[in-house]
PDB file of C-alpha atoms in Angstrom:
ATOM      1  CA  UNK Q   1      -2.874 -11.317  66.468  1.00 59.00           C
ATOM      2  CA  UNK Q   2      -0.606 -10.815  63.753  1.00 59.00           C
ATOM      3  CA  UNK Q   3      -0.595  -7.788  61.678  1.00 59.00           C
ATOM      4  CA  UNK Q   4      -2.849  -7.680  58.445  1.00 60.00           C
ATOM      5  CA  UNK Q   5      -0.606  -7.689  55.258  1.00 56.00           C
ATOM      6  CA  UNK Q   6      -1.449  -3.853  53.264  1.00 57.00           C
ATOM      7  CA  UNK Q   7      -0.922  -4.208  49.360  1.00 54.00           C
ATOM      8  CA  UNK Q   8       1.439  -1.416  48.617  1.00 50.00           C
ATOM      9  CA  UNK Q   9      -0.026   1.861  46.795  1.00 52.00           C
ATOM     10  CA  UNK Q  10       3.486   2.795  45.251  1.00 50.00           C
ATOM     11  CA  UNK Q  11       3.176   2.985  41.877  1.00 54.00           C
ATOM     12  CA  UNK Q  12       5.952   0.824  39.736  1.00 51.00           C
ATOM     13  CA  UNK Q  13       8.871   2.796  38.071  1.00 50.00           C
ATOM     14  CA  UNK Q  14       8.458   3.589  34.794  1.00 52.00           C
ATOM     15  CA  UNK Q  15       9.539   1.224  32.315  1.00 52.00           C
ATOM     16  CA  UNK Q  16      13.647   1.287  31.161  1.00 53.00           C
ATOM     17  CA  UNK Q  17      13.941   2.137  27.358  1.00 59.00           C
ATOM     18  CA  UNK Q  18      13.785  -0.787  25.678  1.00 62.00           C
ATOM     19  CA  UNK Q  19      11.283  -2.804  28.175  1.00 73.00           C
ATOM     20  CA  UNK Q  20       8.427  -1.490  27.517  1.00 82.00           C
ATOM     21  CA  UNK Q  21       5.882  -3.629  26.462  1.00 92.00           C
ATOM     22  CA  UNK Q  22       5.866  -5.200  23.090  1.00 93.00           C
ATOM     23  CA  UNK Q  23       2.231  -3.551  21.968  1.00 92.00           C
ATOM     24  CA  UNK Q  24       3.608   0.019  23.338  1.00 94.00           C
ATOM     25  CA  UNK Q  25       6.720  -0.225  21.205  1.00 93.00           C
ATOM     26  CA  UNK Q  26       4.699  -1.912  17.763  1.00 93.00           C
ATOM     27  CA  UNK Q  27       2.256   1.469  17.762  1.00 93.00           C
ATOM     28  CA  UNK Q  28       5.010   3.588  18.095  1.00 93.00           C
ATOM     29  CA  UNK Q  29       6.340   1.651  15.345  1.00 94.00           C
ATOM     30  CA  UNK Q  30       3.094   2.280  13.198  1.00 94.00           C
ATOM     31  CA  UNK Q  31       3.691   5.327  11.179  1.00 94.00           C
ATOM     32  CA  UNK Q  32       6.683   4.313   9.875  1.00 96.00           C
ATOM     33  CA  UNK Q  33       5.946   0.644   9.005  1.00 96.00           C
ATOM     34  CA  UNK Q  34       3.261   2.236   7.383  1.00 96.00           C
ATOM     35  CA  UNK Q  35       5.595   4.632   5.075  1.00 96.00           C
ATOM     36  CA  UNK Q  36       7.759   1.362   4.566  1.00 97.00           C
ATOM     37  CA  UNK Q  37       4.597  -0.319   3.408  1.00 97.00           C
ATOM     38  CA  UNK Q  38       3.318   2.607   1.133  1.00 98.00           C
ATOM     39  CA  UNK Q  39       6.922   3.050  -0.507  1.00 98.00           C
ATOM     40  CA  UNK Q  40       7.255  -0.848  -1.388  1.00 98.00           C
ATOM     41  CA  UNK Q  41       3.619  -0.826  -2.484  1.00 98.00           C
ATOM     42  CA  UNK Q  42       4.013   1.988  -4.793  1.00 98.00           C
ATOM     43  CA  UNK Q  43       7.528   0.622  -6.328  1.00 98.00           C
ATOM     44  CA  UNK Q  44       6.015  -2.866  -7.104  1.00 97.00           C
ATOM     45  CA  UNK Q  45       2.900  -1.099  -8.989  1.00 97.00           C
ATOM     46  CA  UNK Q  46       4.968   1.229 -10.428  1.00 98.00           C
ATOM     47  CA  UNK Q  47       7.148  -1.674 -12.234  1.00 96.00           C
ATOM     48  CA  UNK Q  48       4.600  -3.100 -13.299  1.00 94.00           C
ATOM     49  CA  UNK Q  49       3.815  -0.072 -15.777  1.00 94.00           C
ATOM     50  CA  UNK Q  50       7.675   0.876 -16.247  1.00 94.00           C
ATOM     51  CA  UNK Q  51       7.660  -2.976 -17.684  1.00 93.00           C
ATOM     52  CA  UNK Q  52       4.636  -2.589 -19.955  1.00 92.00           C
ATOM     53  CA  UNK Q  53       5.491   0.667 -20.751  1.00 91.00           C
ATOM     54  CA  UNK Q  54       9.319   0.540 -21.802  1.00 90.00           C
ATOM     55  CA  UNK Q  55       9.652  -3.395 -22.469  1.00 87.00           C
ATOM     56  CA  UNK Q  56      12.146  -3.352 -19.157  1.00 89.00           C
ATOM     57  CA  UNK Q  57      11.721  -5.414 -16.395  1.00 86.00           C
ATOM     58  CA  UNK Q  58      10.811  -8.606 -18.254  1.00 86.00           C
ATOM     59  CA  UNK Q  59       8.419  -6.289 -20.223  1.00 85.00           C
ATOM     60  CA  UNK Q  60       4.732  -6.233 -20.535  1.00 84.00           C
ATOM     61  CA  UNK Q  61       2.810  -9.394 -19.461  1.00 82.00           C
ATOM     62  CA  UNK Q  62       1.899 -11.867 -22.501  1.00 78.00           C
ATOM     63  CA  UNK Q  63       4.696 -10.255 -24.807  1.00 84.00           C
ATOM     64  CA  UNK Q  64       7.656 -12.071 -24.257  1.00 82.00           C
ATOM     65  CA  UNK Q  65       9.720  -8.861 -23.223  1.00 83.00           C
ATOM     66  CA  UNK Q  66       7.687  -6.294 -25.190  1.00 86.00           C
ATOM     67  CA  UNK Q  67       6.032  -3.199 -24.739  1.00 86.00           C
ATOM     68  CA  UNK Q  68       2.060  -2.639 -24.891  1.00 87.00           C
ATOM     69  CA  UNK Q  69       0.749  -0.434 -28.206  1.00 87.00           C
ATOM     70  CA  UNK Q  70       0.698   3.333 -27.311  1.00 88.00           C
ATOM     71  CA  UNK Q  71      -3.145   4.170 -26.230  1.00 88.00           C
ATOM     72  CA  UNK Q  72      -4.658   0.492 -26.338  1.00 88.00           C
ATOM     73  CA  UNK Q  73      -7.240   0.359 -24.424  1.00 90.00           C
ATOM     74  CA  UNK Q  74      -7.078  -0.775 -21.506  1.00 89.00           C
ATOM     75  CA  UNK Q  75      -3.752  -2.206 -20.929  1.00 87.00           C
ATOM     76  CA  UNK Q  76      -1.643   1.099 -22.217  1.00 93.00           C
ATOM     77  CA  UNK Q  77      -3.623   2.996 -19.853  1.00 96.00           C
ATOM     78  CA  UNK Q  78      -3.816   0.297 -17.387  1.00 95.00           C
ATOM     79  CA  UNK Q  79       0.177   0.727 -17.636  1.00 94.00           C
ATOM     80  CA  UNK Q  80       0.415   5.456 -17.385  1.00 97.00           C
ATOM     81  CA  UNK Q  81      -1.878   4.579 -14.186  1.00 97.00           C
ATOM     82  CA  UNK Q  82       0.809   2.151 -12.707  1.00 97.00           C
ATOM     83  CA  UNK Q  83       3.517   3.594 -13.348  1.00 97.00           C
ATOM     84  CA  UNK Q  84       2.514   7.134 -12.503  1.00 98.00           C
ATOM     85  CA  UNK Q  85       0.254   6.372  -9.457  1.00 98.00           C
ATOM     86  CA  UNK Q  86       3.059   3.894  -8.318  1.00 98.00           C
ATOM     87  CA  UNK Q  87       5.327   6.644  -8.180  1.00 98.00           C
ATOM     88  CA  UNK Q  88       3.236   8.824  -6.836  1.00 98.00           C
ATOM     89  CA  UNK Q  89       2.263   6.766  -4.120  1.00 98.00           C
ATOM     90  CA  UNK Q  90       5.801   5.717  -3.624  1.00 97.00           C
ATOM     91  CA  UNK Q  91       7.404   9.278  -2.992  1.00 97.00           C
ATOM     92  CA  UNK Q  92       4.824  10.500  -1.031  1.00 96.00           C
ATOM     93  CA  UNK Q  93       2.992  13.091  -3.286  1.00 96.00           C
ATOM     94  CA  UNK Q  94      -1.111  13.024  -3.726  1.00 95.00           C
ATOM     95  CA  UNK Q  95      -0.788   9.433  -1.590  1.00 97.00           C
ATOM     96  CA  UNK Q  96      -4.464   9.234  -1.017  1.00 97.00           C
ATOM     97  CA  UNK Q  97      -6.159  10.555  -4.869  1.00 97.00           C
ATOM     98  CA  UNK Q  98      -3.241   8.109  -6.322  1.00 98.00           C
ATOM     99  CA  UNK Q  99      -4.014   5.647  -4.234  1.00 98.00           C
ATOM    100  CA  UNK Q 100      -7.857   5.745  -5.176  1.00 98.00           C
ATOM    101  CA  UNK Q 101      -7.197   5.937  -8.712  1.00 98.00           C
ATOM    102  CA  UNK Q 102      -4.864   2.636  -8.559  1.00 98.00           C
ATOM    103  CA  UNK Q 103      -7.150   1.065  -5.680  1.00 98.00           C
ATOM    104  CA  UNK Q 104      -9.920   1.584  -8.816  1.00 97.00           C
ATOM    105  CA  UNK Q 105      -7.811   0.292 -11.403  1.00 97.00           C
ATOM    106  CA  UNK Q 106      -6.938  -2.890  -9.633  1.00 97.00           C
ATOM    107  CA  UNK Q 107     -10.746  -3.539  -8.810  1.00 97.00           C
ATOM    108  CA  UNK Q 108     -11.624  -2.778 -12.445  1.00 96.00           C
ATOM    109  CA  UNK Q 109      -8.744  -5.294 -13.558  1.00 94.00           C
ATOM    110  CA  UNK Q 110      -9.964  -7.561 -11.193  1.00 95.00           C
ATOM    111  CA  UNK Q 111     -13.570  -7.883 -12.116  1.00 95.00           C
ATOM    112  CA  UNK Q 112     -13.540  -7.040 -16.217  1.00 94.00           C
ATOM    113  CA  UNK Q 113     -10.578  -9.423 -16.566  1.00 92.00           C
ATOM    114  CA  UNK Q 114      -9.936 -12.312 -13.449  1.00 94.00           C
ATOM    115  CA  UNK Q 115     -13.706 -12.733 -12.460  1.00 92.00           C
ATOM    116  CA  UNK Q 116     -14.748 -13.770 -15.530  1.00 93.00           C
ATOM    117  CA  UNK Q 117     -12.320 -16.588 -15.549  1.00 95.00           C
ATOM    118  CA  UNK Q 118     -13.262 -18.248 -12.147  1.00 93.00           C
ATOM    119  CA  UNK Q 119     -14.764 -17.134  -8.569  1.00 90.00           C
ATOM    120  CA  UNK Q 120     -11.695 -17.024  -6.521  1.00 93.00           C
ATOM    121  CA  UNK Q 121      -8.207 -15.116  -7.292  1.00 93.00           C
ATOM    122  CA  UNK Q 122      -6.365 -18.318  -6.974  1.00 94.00           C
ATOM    123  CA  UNK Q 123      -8.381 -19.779  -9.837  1.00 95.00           C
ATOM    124  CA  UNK Q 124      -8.556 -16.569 -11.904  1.00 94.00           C
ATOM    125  CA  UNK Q 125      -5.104 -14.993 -11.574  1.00 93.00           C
ATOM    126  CA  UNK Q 126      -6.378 -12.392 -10.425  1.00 94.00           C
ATOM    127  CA  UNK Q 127      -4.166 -12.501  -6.617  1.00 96.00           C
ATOM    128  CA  UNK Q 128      -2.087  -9.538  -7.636  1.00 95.00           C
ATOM    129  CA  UNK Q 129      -5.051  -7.218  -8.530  1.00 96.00           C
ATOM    130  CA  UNK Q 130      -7.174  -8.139  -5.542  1.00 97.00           C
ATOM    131  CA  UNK Q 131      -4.084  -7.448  -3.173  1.00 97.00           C
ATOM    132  CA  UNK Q 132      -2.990  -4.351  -4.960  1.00 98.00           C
ATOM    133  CA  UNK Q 133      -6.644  -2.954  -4.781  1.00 98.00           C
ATOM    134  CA  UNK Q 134      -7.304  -3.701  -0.992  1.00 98.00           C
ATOM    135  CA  UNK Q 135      -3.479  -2.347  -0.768  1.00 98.00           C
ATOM    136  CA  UNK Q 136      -3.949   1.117  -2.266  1.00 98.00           C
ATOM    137  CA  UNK Q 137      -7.352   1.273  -0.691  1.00 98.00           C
ATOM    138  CA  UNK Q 138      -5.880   1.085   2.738  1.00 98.00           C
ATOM    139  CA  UNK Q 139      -3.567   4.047   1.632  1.00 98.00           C
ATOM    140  CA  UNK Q 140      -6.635   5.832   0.948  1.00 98.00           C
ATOM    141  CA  UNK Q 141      -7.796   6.120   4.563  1.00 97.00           C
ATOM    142  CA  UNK Q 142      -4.571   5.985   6.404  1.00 96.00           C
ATOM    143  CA  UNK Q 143      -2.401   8.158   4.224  1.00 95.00           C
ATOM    144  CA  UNK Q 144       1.313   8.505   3.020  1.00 95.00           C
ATOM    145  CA  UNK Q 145       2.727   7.750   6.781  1.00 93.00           C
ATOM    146  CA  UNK Q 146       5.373  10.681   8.560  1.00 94.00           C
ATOM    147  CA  UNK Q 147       7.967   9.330   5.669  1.00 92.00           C
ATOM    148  CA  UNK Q 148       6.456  11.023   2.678  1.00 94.00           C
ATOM    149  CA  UNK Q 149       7.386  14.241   0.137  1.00 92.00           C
ATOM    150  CA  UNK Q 150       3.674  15.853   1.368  1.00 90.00           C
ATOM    151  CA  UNK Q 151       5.009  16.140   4.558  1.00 86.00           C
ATOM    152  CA  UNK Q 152       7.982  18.133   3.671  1.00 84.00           C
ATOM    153  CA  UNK Q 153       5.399  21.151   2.132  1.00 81.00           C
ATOM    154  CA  UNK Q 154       2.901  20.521   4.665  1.00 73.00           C
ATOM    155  CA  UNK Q 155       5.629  21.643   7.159  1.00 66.00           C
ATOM    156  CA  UNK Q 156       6.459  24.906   5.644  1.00 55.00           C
ATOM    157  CA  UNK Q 157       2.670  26.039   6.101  1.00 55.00           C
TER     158      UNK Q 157
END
């Protein structure tokens, strides 16, 4: 009778650099696709004050190149919390209490303004405010990512 075949209890050898598998080498990836995506999420908020604010940029929406009136309500305001939370948010620095106030602001923009227009953000124009929201939301629960300013104080502790 011929010998029965034994499956072999060596283990495999750990993987070369560069073949692991794909899923191993996208979560190591994470936290810094996730700075990447806070620091391009907080630039294109913040321009969108920095344009309403200082007519740059194309300048406020609706004003051919202009500026919105100094404390109008809501759009001047609408404008200190993109620009500032934008930045914020950007650098690093208060990522998840600028990132709720913006998250809020977009969701407030979103309903008092887009919703009345039509039901969905295609219809409304409200796609930017409903992405920025959900956006700065997500900040708020994963925070600024191992590429921020916070973590260069945090370190000194």
């Amino acid at each position: 009778m011929a010998p029965t075949p034994t499956r072999s209890t060596s283990k495999s050898a750990p993987a070369v650099h560069g073949s692991a598998p794909l899923a191993e080498r996208l979560d190591a990836a994470r936290p810094y696709v996730l700075s990447l995506f806070r620091i391009v999420v907080g630039l294109l908020f913040a321009c969108h004050g920095i344009a309403s604010l200082f007519g740059v940029l194309g300048g406020a929406a609706g004003t051919n190149g202009g500026t919105i009136e100094a404390g109008t309500w809501p759009g001047w305001y609408a404008a200190v919390i993109q620009m500032v939370a934008g930045l914020l948010v950007m650098v690093g620095a208060g990522t998840r209490g600028a990132a709720l106030i913006a998250s809020g602001s977009m969701a407030y923009a979103y309903f008092e303004t887009h919703q009345k227009l039509a039901l969905w953000p295609i219809q409304n124009g409200g796609e930017a405010a409903a992405m920025f929201a959900w956006a700065f939301l997500l900040l708020v629960f994963t925070g600024p990512g191992p590429i921020a300013l916070s973590r260069l104080y945090s370190r000194g502790r």
